[in-house]
Amino acid sequence: QSVLTQPPSVSGAPGQRVAISCTGSSSNIGAGYDVHWYQHLPGTAPRLLIYGNNIRPSGVPDRFSGSQSGTSASLAITGLQAEDEGYYYCQSYDISPRGRVVFGGGTMVTVL
Amino acid sequence: QVALKESAPSRVKPTQTLTLTCTFSGFSLTTTGEGVGWIRQLPGKALDWLALIYWDDDKRFNPSLENRLTITKDTSKNQVVLSMTNVGHVDTGTYYCAHKLRFGEWVFDSWGQGILVTVSS
């Protein structure tokens, strides 16, 4: 059971928009800790997509965007492409009972 | 450009100590703000943070595994070593080292390819 809750899967046709939610609590996202998103494609290293809730590192297409509100965050992918198929993880920091990095359970994005 | 690569025995026996080495380039762990972390992924499971070491030798551990973990750095070799004692079959999985974004919150901006470790007798 992950501290951050993500839907197991989302899907969309090429060109469509999909969104992945990440639900936390008052000891992580709700406590003001930022949410970060990683893309993990088969056979590759995880890649940082979004940090600080909504900041894209250099090289990440603007098709990827992040938002955060209250105890939740969301990653949106617009103009879905076949190469986007893979797992996506949210990550934050949790202070209960002791400080630690926490990840969501991961969401599999399927391009139909 | 930051790059990291993990190395470890591909197979470890139950109750033994697993030693993982992260060799990195593109930054120095003598520079203020730098840090390297370890994250693992057990089969069919999500990513799970294990430990992190900072440039000043400050060390942080996942509380659930803290009593089994040791993390050290060798700045002359640009390496970080994570040791996990008393491994069991449940520790079989892929282990990643990652560079922590310098300054700011806990976020990992570059990852190694990962190394699969099997715990088996």
Short mmCIF file of C-alpha atoms in Angstrom, two decimals:
data_model
loop_
_atom_site.label_atom_id
_atom_site.label_comp_id
_atom_site.label_asym_id
_atom_site.label_seq_id
_atom_site.Cartn_x
_atom_site.Cartn_y
_atom_site.Cartn_z
CA GLN A 1 0.00 0.00 0.00
CA SER A 2 1.71 3.16 -1.23
CA VAL A 3 1.55 6.38 0.74
CA LEU A 4 0.65 8.20 -2.46
CA THR A 5 -2.29 6.76 -4.38
CA GLN A 6 -2.34 6.61 -8.16
CA PRO A 7 -4.78 4.89 -10.52
CA PRO A 8 -3.29 1.60 -11.75
CA SER A 9 -3.88 2.48 -15.38
CA VAL A 10 -5.10 5.11 -17.79
CA SER A 11 -5.40 4.92 -21.54
CA GLY A 12 -6.02 7.15 -24.50
CA ALA A 13 -5.81 7.30 -28.24
CA PRO A 14 -2.92 9.05 -29.97
CA GLY A 15 -3.38 12.79 -29.80
CA GLN A 16 -5.71 12.68 -26.83
CA ARG A 17 -5.18 14.04 -23.32
CA VAL A 18 -4.81 11.85 -20.28
CA ALA A 19 -4.40 12.80 -16.66
CA ILE A 20 -2.93 10.85 -13.77
CA SER A 21 -3.90 11.71 -10.22
CA CYS A 22 -1.73 11.38 -7.15
CA THR A 23 -3.53 11.54 -3.82
CA GLY A 24 -1.63 12.07 -0.62
CA SER A 25 -2.40 13.34 2.84
CA SER A 26 -1.65 16.00 5.41
CA SER A 27 1.74 14.42 6.17
CA ASN A 28 3.09 14.76 2.65
CA ILE A 29 1.51 16.81 -0.15
CA GLY A 30 -0.85 18.53 2.27
CA ALA A 31 2.09 19.48 4.48
CA GLY A 32 3.49 21.55 1.65
CA TYR A 33 5.97 19.12 0.15
CA ASP A 34 6.25 19.31 -3.59
CA VAL A 35 5.22 16.54 -5.95
CA HIS A 36 7.53 15.21 -8.64
CA TRP A 37 6.75 12.92 -11.56
CA TYR A 38 8.85 10.26 -13.25
CA GLN A 39 8.39 8.38 -16.49
CA HIS A 40 9.60 4.78 -16.49
CA LEU A 41 9.56 3.18 -19.89
CA PRO A 42 10.36 -0.51 -20.36
CA GLY A 43 14.06 -1.24 -20.22
CA THR A 44 15.06 2.33 -19.43
CA ALA A 45 16.06 4.34 -16.39
CA PRO A 46 13.33 6.38 -14.73
CA ARG A 47 13.24 9.90 -16.14
CA LEU A 48 12.29 13.04 -14.23
CA LEU A 49 9.34 14.64 -16.02
CA ILE A 50 8.08 17.25 -13.58
CA TYR A 51 9.52 18.59 -10.33
CA GLY A 52 8.32 21.18 -7.88
CA ASN A 53 4.71 20.34 -8.82
CA ASN A 54 4.84 21.94 -12.24
CA ILE A 55 8.41 22.54 -13.46
CA ARG A 56 9.68 20.73 -16.52
CA PRO A 57 13.39 19.93 -16.65
CA SER A 58 15.21 20.90 -19.77
CA GLY A 59 14.37 18.56 -22.63
CA VAL A 60 10.95 17.48 -21.41
CA PRO A 61 8.27 18.33 -23.98
CA ASP A 62 5.60 20.81 -22.97
CA ARG A 63 3.03 18.06 -23.63
CA PHE A 64 3.71 17.10 -20.02
CA SER A 65 2.38 19.35 -17.28
CA GLY A 66 1.84 19.09 -13.55
CA SER A 67 -0.44 20.68 -11.03
CA GLN A 68 -1.06 20.43 -7.31
CA SER A 69 -3.89 21.40 -5.01
CA GLY A 70 -4.45 20.53 -1.38
CA THR A 71 -3.43 16.93 -0.76
CA SER A 72 -3.41 15.91 -4.42
CA ALA A 73 -1.46 16.43 -7.60
CA SER A 74 -1.97 15.59 -11.23
CA LEU A 75 0.13 14.91 -14.31
CA ALA A 76 -1.40 15.67 -17.68
CA ILE A 77 -0.15 14.41 -21.00
CA THR A 78 -1.58 16.16 -24.02
CA GLY A 79 -1.13 15.05 -27.60
CA LEU A 80 -0.54 11.48 -26.44
CA GLN A 81 2.07 9.63 -28.47
CA ALA A 82 2.93 5.96 -28.81
CA GLU A 83 6.30 6.52 -27.15
CA ASP A 84 4.54 7.78 -24.01
CA GLU A 85 3.39 4.26 -23.19
CA GLY A 86 4.87 3.15 -19.89
CA TYR A 87 4.69 3.69 -16.16
CA TYR A 88 4.44 7.03 -14.41
CA TYR A 89 5.20 7.60 -10.74
CA CYS A 90 4.54 10.53 -8.46
CA GLN A 91 6.90 11.20 -5.58
CA SER A 92 6.93 13.48 -2.57
CA TYR A 93 8.24 13.61 0.99
CA ASP A 94 6.39 12.35 4.03
CA ILE A 95 6.98 13.37 7.61
CA SER A 96 4.98 10.70 9.44
CA PRO A 97 6.10 8.95 11.50
CA ARG A 98 9.63 9.89 10.32
CA GLY A 99 10.81 11.76 7.27
CA ARG A 100 11.16 9.71 4.13
CA VAL A 101 10.83 9.92 0.36
CA VAL A 102 7.59 8.33 -0.83
CA PHE A 103 6.44 7.19 -4.25
CA GLY A 104 3.03 6.49 -5.65
CA GLY A 105 2.13 3.00 -6.74
CA GLY A 106 2.62 3.88 -10.39
CA THR A 107 0.21 4.28 -13.30
CA MET A 108 0.49 2.40 -16.55
CA VAL A 109 -0.31 4.63 -19.51
CA THR A 110 -1.52 2.72 -22.53
CA VAL A 111 -1.75 4.32 -25.94
CA LEU A 112 -4.65 2.67 -27.76
CA GLN B 1 26.37 15.71 -18.06
CA VAL B 2 25.44 13.62 -15.05
CA ALA B 3 25.66 9.85 -15.43
CA LEU B 4 25.37 7.06 -12.90
CA LYS B 5 25.90 3.34 -13.13
CA GLU B 6 25.15 0.64 -10.60
CA SER B 7 27.22 -2.47 -10.03
CA ALA B 8 26.66 -5.43 -7.72
CA PRO B 9 26.74 -9.20 -7.70
CA SER B 10 23.88 -10.50 -9.80
CA ARG B 11 23.14 -13.15 -7.19
CA VAL B 12 23.38 -13.08 -3.41
CA LYS B 13 22.53 -15.83 -0.96
CA PRO B 14 19.94 -15.39 1.79
CA THR B 15 21.31 -13.91 5.03
CA GLN B 16 24.33 -12.46 3.22
CA THR B 17 25.13 -8.78 2.87
CA LEU B 18 24.38 -7.15 -0.47
CA THR B 19 26.87 -4.50 -1.55
CA LEU B 20 25.83 -2.11 -4.30
CA THR B 21 28.18 0.41 -5.87
CA CYS B 22 27.15 3.53 -7.74
CA THR B 23 29.84 5.06 -9.94
CA PHE B 24 28.98 8.51 -11.18
CA SER B 25 30.31 11.33 -13.30
CA GLY B 26 29.34 14.88 -14.12
CA PHE B 27 29.32 16.12 -10.53
CA SER B 28 31.32 15.80 -7.35
CA LEU B 29 30.17 14.73 -3.92
CA THR B 30 32.55 17.30 -2.50
CA THR B 31 30.35 20.11 -3.87
CA THR B 32 27.90 21.74 -1.51
CA GLY B 33 24.35 20.53 -2.00
CA GLU B 34 25.11 17.37 -3.91
CA GLY B 35 23.57 14.04 -2.94
CA VAL B 36 23.15 10.50 -4.24
CA GLY B 37 20.29 8.22 -3.38
CA TRP B 38 19.30 4.60 -3.80
CA ILE B 39 15.88 3.42 -4.86
CA ARG B 40 14.71 -0.10 -5.58
CA GLN B 41 11.85 -1.74 -7.39
CA LEU B 42 10.75 -5.17 -6.32
CA PRO B 43 8.96 -7.32 -8.94
CA GLY B 44 5.49 -5.99 -9.63
CA LYS B 45 5.90 -3.24 -7.06
CA ALA B 46 6.38 0.50 -7.05
CA LEU B 47 9.62 2.39 -6.57
CA ASP B 48 10.86 2.38 -2.98
CA TRP B 49 13.42 4.84 -1.64
CA LEU B 50 16.22 3.30 0.41
CA ALA B 51 18.84 5.84 1.39
CA LEU B 52 20.65 9.04 0.49
CA ILE B 53 24.05 10.51 1.26
CA TYR B 54 24.97 14.17 1.01
CA TRP B 55 28.22 15.94 0.17
CA ASP B 56 28.76 16.65 3.88
CA ASP B 57 28.32 12.96 4.77
CA ASP B 58 24.82 13.52 6.15
CA LYS B 59 22.93 10.27 5.66
CA ARG B 60 19.22 9.57 5.48
CA PHE B 61 17.47 6.22 5.45
CA ASN B 62 14.04 4.79 4.84
CA PRO B 63 12.93 4.12 8.43
CA SER B 64 11.52 0.72 7.46
CA LEU B 65 14.97 -0.52 6.36
CA GLU B 66 17.31 1.68 8.36
CA ASN B 67 18.59 -1.07 10.64
CA ARG B 68 19.82 -3.05 7.61
CA LEU B 69 21.40 -0.27 5.55
CA THR B 70 24.75 1.44 5.46
CA ILE B 71 25.69 4.11 2.93
CA THR B 72 29.15 5.51 2.32
CA LYS B 73 30.94 7.61 -0.29
CA ASP B 74 34.39 7.59 -1.82
CA THR B 75 34.89 10.99 -3.34
CA SER B 76 38.24 10.06 -4.87
CA LYS B 77 36.53 7.35 -6.92
CA ASN B 78 33.21 9.15 -7.44
CA GLN B 79 31.41 6.23 -5.87
CA VAL B 80 28.62 5.66 -3.40
CA VAL B 81 28.24 2.27 -1.76
CA LEU B 82 25.05 0.92 -0.21
CA SER B 83 25.18 -2.20 1.94
CA MET B 84 22.12 -4.16 2.93
CA THR B 85 22.52 -6.84 5.56
CA ASN B 86 20.66 -10.10 6.04
CA VAL B 87 19.04 -10.16 2.61
CA GLY B 88 16.13 -12.45 1.84
CA HIS B 89 14.19 -13.50 -1.23
CA VAL B 90 11.97 -10.45 -0.75
CA ASP B 91 14.93 -8.23 -1.54
CA THR B 92 15.16 -9.55 -5.09
CA GLY B 93 14.62 -6.68 -7.47
CA THR B 94 16.15 -3.86 -9.47
CA TYR B 95 18.27 -1.33 -7.59
CA TYR B 96 18.83 2.19 -8.89
CA CYS B 97 21.13 4.96 -7.80
CA ALA B 98 20.14 8.50 -8.61
CA HIS B 99 21.44 12.05 -8.35
CA LYS B 100 19.44 14.29 -6.05
CA LEU B 101 18.60 17.65 -7.53
CA ARG B 102 21.09 20.03 -6.01
CA PHE B 103 19.39 22.17 -3.39
CA GLY B 104 15.66 22.22 -2.91
CA GLU B 105 13.42 19.32 -2.19
CA TRP B 106 13.95 15.61 -2.46
CA VAL B 107 13.85 14.92 -6.18
CA PHE B 108 16.10 12.75 -8.32
CA ASP B 109 16.97 14.29 -11.67
CA SER B 110 19.26 11.61 -13.09
CA TRP B 111 19.09 7.87 -12.62
CA GLY B 112 21.28 4.92 -13.42
CA GLN B 113 20.00 2.13 -15.62
CA GLY B 114 19.49 -0.07 -12.59
CA ILE B 115 20.86 -3.46 -11.70
CA LEU B 116 18.89 -6.62 -11.13
CA VAL B 117 19.84 -8.44 -7.96
CA THR B 118 18.56 -11.92 -7.22
CA VAL B 119 18.61 -13.36 -3.73
CA SER B 120 18.78 -17.10 -4.06
CA SER B 121 20.51 -20.02 -2.44
#
